[in-house]
mmCIF file of C-alpha atoms in Angstrom:
data_model
loop_
_atom_site.group_PDB
_atom_site.id
_atom_site.type_symbol
_atom_site.label_atom_id
_atom_site.label_comp_id
_atom_site.label_asym_id
_atom_site.label_seq_id
_atom_site.Cartn_x
_atom_site.Cartn_y
_atom_site.Cartn_z
ATOM 1 C CA MET V 1 89.538 97.539 92.949
ATOM 2 C CA THR V 2 92.786 99.446 91.689
ATOM 3 C CA HIS V 3 93.572 102.533 93.497
ATOM 4 C CA LEU V 4 95.235 105.755 91.919
ATOM 5 C CA LEU V 5 97.539 105.444 94.909
ATOM 6 C CA GLU V 6 98.081 102.927 97.739
ATOM 7 C CA VAL V 7 100.347 102.881 100.744
ATOM 8 C CA GLN V 8 101.235 99.601 102.171
ATOM 9 C CA ASP V 9 103.083 98.922 105.492
ATOM 10 C CA LEU V 10 105.229 101.897 105.219
ATOM 11 C CA VAL V 11 108.316 101.683 107.710
ATOM 12 C CA THR V 12 110.828 104.773 107.952
ATOM 13 C CA LYS V 13 113.363 104.745 110.194
ATOM 14 C CA PHE V 14 116.550 107.507 110.704
ATOM 15 C CA TYR V 15 119.735 105.880 112.062
ATOM 16 C CA THR V 16 120.940 109.141 113.907
ATOM 17 C CA GLU V 17 124.121 109.611 116.870
ATOM 18 C CA ASP V 18 120.993 109.365 119.457
ATOM 19 C CA GLY V 19 119.789 106.013 118.350
ATOM 20 C CA ILE V 20 117.142 104.738 115.807
ATOM 21 C CA VAL V 21 114.260 106.917 115.391
ATOM 22 C CA HIS V 22 110.994 105.152 114.692
ATOM 23 C CA ALA V 23 109.390 107.556 112.257
ATOM 24 C CA VAL V 24 106.619 105.692 110.290
ATOM 25 C CA ASN V 25 105.873 102.608 111.655
ATOM 26 C CA GLY V 26 103.575 100.584 109.342
ATOM 27 C CA ILE V 27 100.940 103.163 107.726
ATOM 28 C CA SER V 28 98.783 102.020 105.043
ATOM 29 C CA TYR V 29 95.727 103.970 102.862
ATOM 30 C CA THR V 30 94.242 104.531 99.751
ATOM 31 C CA LEU V 31 93.285 107.233 97.486
ATOM 32 C CA ASP V 32 91.284 107.230 94.312
ATOM 33 C CA GLU V 33 90.745 109.802 91.508
ATOM 34 C CA GLY V 34 89.536 113.038 92.726
ATOM 35 C CA GLU V 35 89.620 112.003 96.193
ATOM 36 C CA SER V 36 90.517 114.069 99.100
ATOM 37 C CA LEU V 37 92.660 112.627 102.218
ATOM 38 C CA GLY V 38 93.574 114.271 105.444
ATOM 39 C CA ILE V 39 96.533 113.243 107.472
ATOM 40 C CA VAL V 40 96.203 114.762 110.775
ATOM 41 C CA GLY V 41 98.515 114.983 113.972
ATOM 42 C CA GLU V 42 100.689 117.013 116.284
ATOM 43 C CA SER V 43 104.211 117.696 115.528
ATOM 44 C CA GLY V 44 106.605 114.580 115.258
ATOM 45 C CA SER V 45 103.746 112.191 114.614
ATOM 46 C CA GLY V 46 105.027 111.059 111.292
ATOM 47 C CA LYS V 47 102.757 113.143 108.860
ATOM 48 C CA SER V 48 105.349 114.411 106.814
ATOM 49 C CA VAL V 49 107.981 111.462 107.084
ATOM 50 C CA GLY V 50 105.387 109.263 105.535
ATOM 51 C CA VAL V 51 104.519 111.354 102.430
ATOM 52 C CA LEU V 52 108.120 112.409 101.919
ATOM 53 C CA SER V 53 108.855 108.808 101.862
ATOM 54 C CA VAL V 54 106.222 107.950 99.295
ATOM 55 C CA MET V 55 107.694 111.015 97.039
ATOM 56 C CA GLY V 56 111.397 109.448 97.420
ATOM 57 C CA LEU V 57 112.477 112.404 99.471
ATOM 58 C CA ILE V 58 113.830 110.989 102.699
ATOM 59 C CA PRO V 59 117.746 112.043 102.976
ATOM 60 C CA SER V 60 119.820 108.950 102.988
ATOM 61 C CA PRO V 61 121.556 108.657 105.192
ATOM 62 C CA PRO V 62 120.032 108.993 108.033
ATOM 63 C CA GLY V 63 116.851 108.188 106.559
ATOM 64 C CA LYS V 64 115.954 104.660 105.272
ATOM 65 C CA ILE V 65 112.749 103.438 103.803
ATOM 66 C CA GLU V 66 112.668 99.766 105.704
ATOM 67 C CA SER V 67 109.736 98.169 104.125
ATOM 68 C CA GLY V 68 106.355 98.869 102.510
ATOM 69 C CA LYS V 69 105.063 99.743 99.287
ATOM 70 C CA ALA V 70 103.710 103.218 97.357
ATOM 71 C CA LEU V 71 101.882 102.065 94.149
ATOM 72 C CA LEU V 72 100.575 104.859 91.987
ATOM 73 C CA ASN V 73 98.703 103.465 89.285
ATOM 74 C CA GLY V 74 100.185 100.230 90.192
ATOM 75 C CA ARG V 75 103.895 101.246 90.010
ATOM 76 C CA ASP V 76 105.755 101.184 93.155
ATOM 77 C CA LEU V 77 107.332 104.564 93.599
ATOM 78 C CA LEU V 78 109.684 102.748 96.364
ATOM 79 C CA HIS V 79 111.563 100.650 94.002
ATOM 80 C CA LEU V 80 112.036 103.424 91.071
ATOM 81 C CA SER V 81 115.751 104.492 90.218
ATOM 82 C CA LYS V 82 116.659 108.050 90.751
ATOM 83 C CA GLY V 83 115.935 109.006 86.812
ATOM 84 C CA GLU V 84 112.675 106.920 86.950
ATOM 85 C CA LEU V 85 111.420 109.173 90.134
ATOM 86 C CA GLN V 86 112.611 112.356 88.836
ATOM 87 C CA ASN V 87 109.928 111.693 85.724
ATOM 88 C CA VAL V 88 107.322 111.116 87.979
ATOM 89 C CA ARG V 89 107.598 113.844 90.257
ATOM 90 C CA GLY V 90 105.640 117.034 89.151
ATOM 91 C CA LYS V 91 104.301 114.997 86.377
ATOM 92 C CA GLU V 92 102.057 112.269 88.219
ATOM 93 C CA ILE V 93 102.717 113.260 91.774
ATOM 94 C CA ALA V 94 103.550 116.696 92.970
ATOM 95 C CA MET V 95 103.965 118.641 96.441
ATOM 96 C CA ILE V 96 103.455 121.718 97.906
ATOM 97 C CA PHE V 97 105.693 122.251 101.181
ATOM 98 C CA GLN V 98 105.478 124.388 104.287
ATOM 99 C CA ASP V 99 107.637 127.313 103.493
ATOM 100 C CA PRO V 100 107.605 129.003 100.009
ATOM 101 C CA MET V 101 110.799 131.076 100.667
ATOM 102 C CA THR V 102 112.853 127.983 101.318
ATOM 103 C CA SER V 103 111.292 125.884 98.590
ATOM 104 C CA LEU V 104 111.851 128.669 96.216
ATOM 105 C CA ASN V 105 115.220 129.352 94.715
ATOM 106 C CA PRO V 106 115.829 133.002 95.604
ATOM 107 C CA VAL V 107 118.429 133.539 92.970
ATOM 108 C CA LEU V 108 116.383 132.636 89.961
ATOM 109 C CA THR V 109 113.429 134.203 88.574
ATOM 110 C CA ILE V 110 109.738 132.766 89.316
ATOM 111 C CA GLY V 111 109.395 132.168 85.502
ATOM 112 C CA LYS V 112 112.743 129.985 85.378
ATOM 113 C CA GLN V 113 111.380 127.921 87.990
ATOM 114 C CA LEU V 114 107.930 127.656 86.807
ATOM 115 C CA THR V 115 109.026 126.687 83.346
ATOM 116 C CA GLU V 116 111.546 124.085 84.355
ATOM 117 C CA ALA V 117 109.034 121.283 85.200
ATOM 118 C CA VAL V 118 106.913 121.432 82.099
ATOM 119 C CA LYS V 119 110.254 121.781 79.834
ATOM 120 C CA LEU V 120 111.414 118.445 81.567
ATOM 121 C CA HIS V 121 108.053 116.774 81.782
ATOM 122 C CA LEU V 122 105.724 117.753 78.780
ATOM 123 C CA GLY V 123 108.684 118.875 76.369
ATOM 124 C CA MET V 124 107.809 122.565 75.878
ATOM 125 C CA ASP V 125 109.795 125.137 74.244
ATOM 126 C CA SER V 126 110.645 128.271 76.074
ATOM 127 C CA GLU V 127 108.056 130.313 74.346
ATOM 128 C CA ALA V 128 105.419 127.502 75.101
ATOM 129 C CA ALA V 129 106.744 127.122 78.917
ATOM 130 C CA ASN V 130 106.459 130.388 79.324
ATOM 131 C CA LYS V 131 102.994 131.161 78.269
ATOM 132 C CA ARG V 132 102.027 127.770 80.476
ATOM 133 C CA ALA V 133 103.855 129.487 83.574
ATOM 134 C CA ALA V 134 101.803 132.776 82.991
ATOM 135 C CA GLU V 135 98.605 130.503 82.605
ATOM 136 C CA MET V 136 99.169 128.924 85.961
ATOM 137 C CA MET V 137 100.060 132.044 87.589
ATOM 138 C CA HIS V 138 96.866 133.652 86.350
ATOM 139 C CA LEU V 139 94.909 130.115 87.372
ATOM 140 C CA VAL V 140 96.291 130.706 91.209
ATOM 141 C CA GLY V 141 94.940 134.101 91.173
ATOM 142 C CA LEU V 142 98.331 136.016 90.416
ATOM 143 C CA PRO V 143 97.404 139.599 88.433
ATOM 144 C CA ASN V 144 99.894 140.664 85.816
ATOM 145 C CA ALA V 145 101.119 137.215 85.568
ATOM 146 C CA ALA V 146 103.153 137.493 82.401
ATOM 147 C CA ASP V 147 104.739 140.826 83.275
ATOM 148 C CA ARG V 148 105.988 139.163 86.517
ATOM 149 C CA LEU V 149 107.821 136.236 85.395
ATOM 150 C CA ASN V 150 111.179 138.256 85.543
ATOM 151 C CA ASP V 151 110.605 138.898 88.945
ATOM 152 C CA TYR V 152 112.365 136.972 91.979
ATOM 153 C CA PRO V 153 110.775 135.268 94.993
ATOM 154 C CA HIS V 154 111.923 138.676 97.510
ATOM 155 C CA GLN V 155 109.564 140.608 95.305
ATOM 156 C CA PHE V 156 106.210 138.724 96.474
ATOM 157 C CA SER V 157 104.434 138.515 99.391
ATOM 158 C CA GLY V 158 104.341 135.220 101.777
ATOM 159 C CA GLY V 159 100.515 134.440 100.333
ATOM 160 C CA GLN V 160 101.927 135.133 96.831
ATOM 161 C CA ARG V 161 104.869 132.853 97.255
ATOM 162 C CA GLN V 162 102.531 130.162 98.309
ATOM 163 C CA ARG V 163 100.151 130.840 95.327
ATOM 164 C CA ILE V 164 103.616 130.454 93.296
ATOM 165 C CA MET V 165 104.191 127.028 94.515
ATOM 166 C CA ILE V 166 100.769 125.989 93.961
ATOM 167 C CA ALA V 167 101.331 126.591 90.243
ATOM 168 C CA MET V 168 104.388 124.965 90.203
ATOM 169 C CA GLY V 169 102.801 121.808 91.962
ATOM 170 C CA LEU V 170 99.822 121.930 89.176
ATOM 171 C CA SER V 171 101.864 123.029 86.129
ATOM 172 C CA CYS V 172 102.133 119.462 84.900
ATOM 173 C CA ASN V 173 98.505 118.411 85.670
ATOM 174 C CA PRO V 174 99.632 115.539 88.236
ATOM 175 C CA SER V 175 97.057 112.866 89.256
ATOM 176 C CA VAL V 176 98.004 113.198 93.007
ATOM 177 C CA LEU V 177 98.922 116.621 94.846
ATOM 178 C CA ILE V 178 100.347 116.832 98.525
ATOM 179 C CA ALA V 179 99.977 119.862 100.563
ATOM 180 C CA ASP V 180 102.418 119.474 103.433
ATOM 181 C CA GLU V 181 100.804 122.202 105.620
ATOM 182 C CA PRO V 182 100.951 125.054 103.004
ATOM 183 C CA THR V 183 99.312 127.658 105.460
ATOM 184 C CA THR V 184 101.834 127.186 108.601
ATOM 185 C CA ALA V 185 103.937 130.485 107.932
ATOM 186 C CA LEU V 186 100.855 132.904 106.770
ATOM 187 C CA ASP V 187 98.635 134.650 108.648
ATOM 188 C CA VAL V 188 94.743 133.709 109.181
ATOM 189 C CA THR V 189 93.572 135.543 106.254
ATOM 190 C CA ILE V 190 95.967 134.549 103.697
ATOM 191 C CA GLN V 191 95.557 130.847 105.031
ATOM 192 C CA ALA V 192 91.896 131.046 104.444
ATOM 193 C CA GLN V 193 92.267 132.223 101.094
ATOM 194 C CA ILE V 194 95.006 129.568 100.334
ATOM 195 C CA VAL V 195 92.555 126.657 101.648
ATOM 196 C CA GLU V 196 89.673 127.866 99.468
ATOM 197 C CA LEU V 197 92.142 128.159 96.171
ATOM 198 C CA ILE V 198 93.366 124.721 96.812
ATOM 199 C CA LYS V 199 89.695 123.469 97.115
ATOM 200 C CA GLN V 200 88.586 124.958 94.381
ATOM 201 C CA LEU V 201 91.525 123.922 92.079
ATOM 202 C CA GLN V 202 91.115 120.384 93.259
ATOM 203 C CA GLU V 203 87.352 120.505 92.344
ATOM 204 C CA LYS V 204 88.140 122.168 88.956
ATOM 205 C CA LEU V 205 91.110 119.982 87.824
ATOM 206 C CA GLY V 206 89.710 116.712 89.194
ATOM 207 C CA MET V 207 92.812 115.802 90.908
ATOM 208 C CA ALA V 208 93.554 113.880 94.368
ATOM 209 C CA LEU V 209 94.645 115.703 97.496
ATOM 210 C CA ILE V 210 96.601 114.914 100.449
ATOM 211 C CA TRP V 211 96.252 117.465 102.855
ATOM 212 C CA ILE V 212 99.056 117.198 105.810
ATOM 213 C CA THR V 213 98.062 119.559 108.905
ATOM 214 C CA HIS V 214 98.248 119.308 112.670
ATOM 215 C CA ASP V 215 94.727 121.297 112.876
ATOM 216 C CA LEU V 216 91.931 118.672 112.826
ATOM 217 C CA ALA V 217 89.490 121.621 112.096
ATOM 218 C CA LEU V 218 91.237 123.144 108.615
ATOM 219 C CA VAL V 219 90.382 119.502 107.317
ATOM 220 C CA ALA V 220 86.319 119.351 108.317
ATOM 221 C CA GLY V 221 85.357 120.801 105.004
ATOM 222 C CA MET V 222 88.083 120.006 102.604
ATOM 223 C CA VAL V 223 88.701 116.349 102.566
ATOM 224 C CA ASP V 224 86.346 113.317 102.111
ATOM 225 C CA LYS V 225 88.296 110.617 104.659
ATOM 226 C CA VAL V 226 91.065 111.598 107.404
ATOM 227 C CA ALA V 227 93.869 109.656 108.760
ATOM 228 C CA VAL V 228 94.988 110.352 112.272
ATOM 229 C CA MET V 229 98.834 109.620 113.275
ATOM 230 C CA TYR V 230 100.080 109.460 116.375
ATOM 231 C CA GLY V 231 103.606 108.031 117.327
ATOM 232 C CA GLY V 232 104.388 107.358 113.795
ATOM 233 C CA TYR V 233 101.109 105.096 113.606
ATOM 234 C CA ILE V 234 97.468 105.877 111.938
ATOM 235 C CA VAL V 235 95.539 105.506 115.244
ATOM 236 C CA GLU V 236 92.033 106.269 113.352
ATOM 237 C CA PHE V 237 90.967 106.260 109.381
ATOM 238 C CA ALA V 238 87.540 107.455 108.848
ATOM 239 C CA PRO V 239 85.333 109.483 106.448
ATOM 240 C CA VAL V 240 85.581 112.937 107.778
ATOM 241 C CA GLU V 241 81.841 113.275 108.946
ATOM 242 C CA ASP V 242 81.896 110.119 110.893
ATOM 243 C CA LEU V 243 84.953 111.206 112.548
ATOM 244 C CA TYR V 244 83.679 114.523 113.607
ATOM 245 C CA LYS V 245 80.253 113.278 114.813
ATOM 246 C CA GLN V 246 81.897 109.897 116.406
ATOM 247 C CA PRO V 247 85.616 109.526 117.207
ATOM 248 C CA ASN V 248 86.704 105.801 117.851
ATOM 249 C CA HIS V 249 89.925 106.780 119.660
ATOM 250 C CA PRO V 250 91.011 108.559 122.522
ATOM 251 C CA TYR V 251 93.338 110.833 120.689
ATOM 252 C CA THR V 252 90.886 111.791 117.994
ATOM 253 C CA LEU V 253 88.671 112.598 120.922
ATOM 254 C CA GLY V 254 91.259 114.619 122.339
ATOM 255 C CA LEU V 255 91.895 116.715 119.743
ATOM 256 C CA LEU V 256 88.250 117.392 118.931
ATOM 257 C CA HIS V 257 87.402 118.540 122.352
ATOM 258 C CA ALA V 258 90.654 120.779 122.030
ATOM 259 C CA MET V 259 89.045 122.753 119.461
ATOM 260 C CA PRO V 260 87.723 126.230 120.195
ATOM 261 C CA LYS V 261 83.731 125.910 119.344
ATOM 262 C CA ILE V 262 82.400 129.182 118.149
ATOM 263 C CA ASP V 263 78.806 127.932 118.540
ATOM 264 C CA ALA V 264 79.377 127.473 122.056
ATOM 265 C CA LYS V 265 76.490 128.865 124.096
ATOM 266 C CA GLU V 266 78.514 129.411 127.544
ATOM 267 C CA GLN V 267 81.890 129.905 128.084
ATOM 268 C CA THR V 268 83.549 126.393 128.433
ATOM 269 C CA ARG V 269 87.165 125.242 129.240
ATOM 270 C CA LEU V 270 88.922 123.763 126.515
ATOM 271 C CA ALA V 271 90.098 120.290 127.067
ATOM 272 C CA SER V 272 93.942 119.444 127.286
ATOM 273 C CA ILE V 273 95.742 116.233 126.341
ATOM 274 C CA GLU V 274 98.138 116.154 129.041
ATOM 275 C CA GLY V 275 101.672 114.631 129.033
ATOM 276 C CA MET V 276 104.215 114.535 126.051
ATOM 277 C CA PRO V 277 104.348 112.717 122.842
ATOM 278 C CA PRO V 278 106.124 109.259 122.664
ATOM 279 C CA ASP V 279 110.016 108.865 122.388
ATOM 280 C CA LEU V 280 110.134 107.534 118.890
ATOM 281 C CA ARG V 281 113.790 106.396 119.746
ATOM 282 C CA LEU V 282 112.182 103.720 121.709
ATOM 283 C CA GLU V 283 110.244 100.895 119.698
ATOM 284 C CA LEU V 284 106.921 100.547 121.703
ATOM 285 C CA LEU V 285 105.487 97.486 122.649
ATOM 286 C CA GLN V 286 102.244 99.095 124.241
ATOM 287 C CA CYS V 287 99.875 101.503 122.823
ATOM 288 C CA PRO V 288 101.655 104.843 122.493
ATOM 289 C CA PHE V 289 99.160 106.690 123.518
ATOM 290 C CA ALA V 290 98.607 104.772 126.626
ATOM 291 C CA PRO V 291 100.621 107.198 128.544
ATOM 292 C CA ARG V 292 98.655 110.285 128.233
ATOM 293 C CA CYS V 293 95.018 108.436 127.837
ATOM 294 C CA PRO V 294 92.579 108.735 130.649
ATOM 295 C CA TYR V 295 90.863 105.570 129.252
ATOM 296 C CA ALA V 296 93.773 103.127 129.151
ATOM 297 C CA ILE V 297 93.323 99.655 130.765
ATOM 298 C CA ASP V 298 96.247 97.390 131.411
ATOM 299 C CA LYS V 299 95.904 95.724 128.222
ATOM 300 C CA CYS V 300 97.211 98.986 126.682
ATOM 301 C CA TRP V 301 100.661 98.925 128.231
ATOM 302 C CA GLN V 302 100.858 94.966 127.341
ATOM 303 C CA GLU V 303 99.961 95.316 123.725
ATOM 304 C CA ASN V 304 99.971 97.802 121.079
ATOM 305 C CA PRO V 305 96.619 97.389 119.018
ATOM 306 C CA SER V 306 96.427 97.193 115.322
ATOM 307 C CA LEU V 307 93.928 98.907 113.717
ATOM 308 C CA ILE V 308 90.632 97.112 113.215
ATOM 309 C CA ALA V 309 87.178 97.725 111.542
ATOM 310 C CA THR V 310 84.848 99.864 113.360
ATOM 311 C CA GLY V 311 82.255 100.887 110.825
ATOM 312 C CA PRO V 312 82.318 101.117 107.187
ATOM 313 C CA ASN V 313 85.356 102.460 105.765
ATOM 314 C CA ARG V 314 86.623 103.488 108.982
ATOM 315 C CA TYR V 315 89.389 101.723 111.511
ATOM 316 C CA SER V 316 90.384 102.280 114.948
ATOM 317 C CA ALA V 317 93.653 101.201 116.956
ATOM 318 C CA CYS V 318 92.130 100.769 120.346
ATOM 319 C CA TRP V 319 91.230 98.315 122.721
ATOM 320 C CA ARG V 320 88.552 100.136 123.979
ATOM 321 C CA TRP V 321 86.943 102.079 120.944
ATOM 322 C CA GLU V 322 83.459 100.832 121.567
ATOM 323 C CA ASP V 323 83.410 102.404 124.915
ATOM 324 C CA ILE V 324 85.390 105.898 123.297
ATOM 325 C CA LYS V 325 82.609 105.949 120.664
ATOM 326 C CA GLU V 326 79.988 106.613 123.237
ATOM 327 C CA GLU V 327 82.069 109.317 124.949
ATOM 328 C CA LYS V 328 80.937 112.909 124.837
ATOM 329 C CA THR V 329 83.944 114.679 126.511
ATOM 330 C CA PHE V 330 87.352 113.762 126.945
ATOM 331 C CA GLY V 331 88.569 112.301 130.164
ATOM 332 C CA GLY V 332 85.671 113.869 131.882
ATOM 333 C CA ALA V 333 86.434 117.342 130.986
#
């Protein structure tokens, strides 16, 4: 079966004065047409570096994609020239970044920034491009779209700027849209609106979606499957309902028990994951989660487990996954 996007054994490192940072350590996943994938993990787990590698946006130096493949419609993005990548980005695969204020050029009008991609990729003239820009702004819920094309980013609110970023990402009808924590800089009410907007647009336009977040609760109602990352590795991969119902990795279990539950019948103390994330300058031989894991055994310190099948379309990198799936609490919390 040919997948729309297939990432195979992707390895990305950063060569810094403080040492080699092992940011992404052989991750693999697939995405089909219209499908949605959530990539979840705490800061520094490799979520963003993984998709930036796929997009060809890793700064080099210090970053370097050491090995792997990223096949989009069978074509390896990691081996395209800069010119070939420029023709792919925006047209076939697009990305929405965390902070729209730093992603939008403050000295160019919104219309100028929205029309650039459609002129390049769709060959539109200025009149057609402006019409397309106004249509996209209307699509993402911005009123008086045609009258605001000559406005600058500072004339829009934070939520409106993020909607403009979404409009830019969708302007050339990409097959894959990557949303890299697009609600981080927004207040809670606006966050909910942006999440709902992207969910509706994905269903309406039929595109595939990768949603990157540190918030496991956020992806519950909007993705088909979830990859949980820790220390540059994917430690669990599962359909979203299966992951919530029965996690097969202690890190996932810890994340789930750290989430507040609005339906709790009595006051319960949230579980916490003690300790610190691994130092990615060290090449780990043991399980990266072992120092923080209350279920670790000797083997966890001796060998880093690979992902193994634990059920239909689900995988876990844990020597004790069969015990973990029966656990109801994290570390007895």
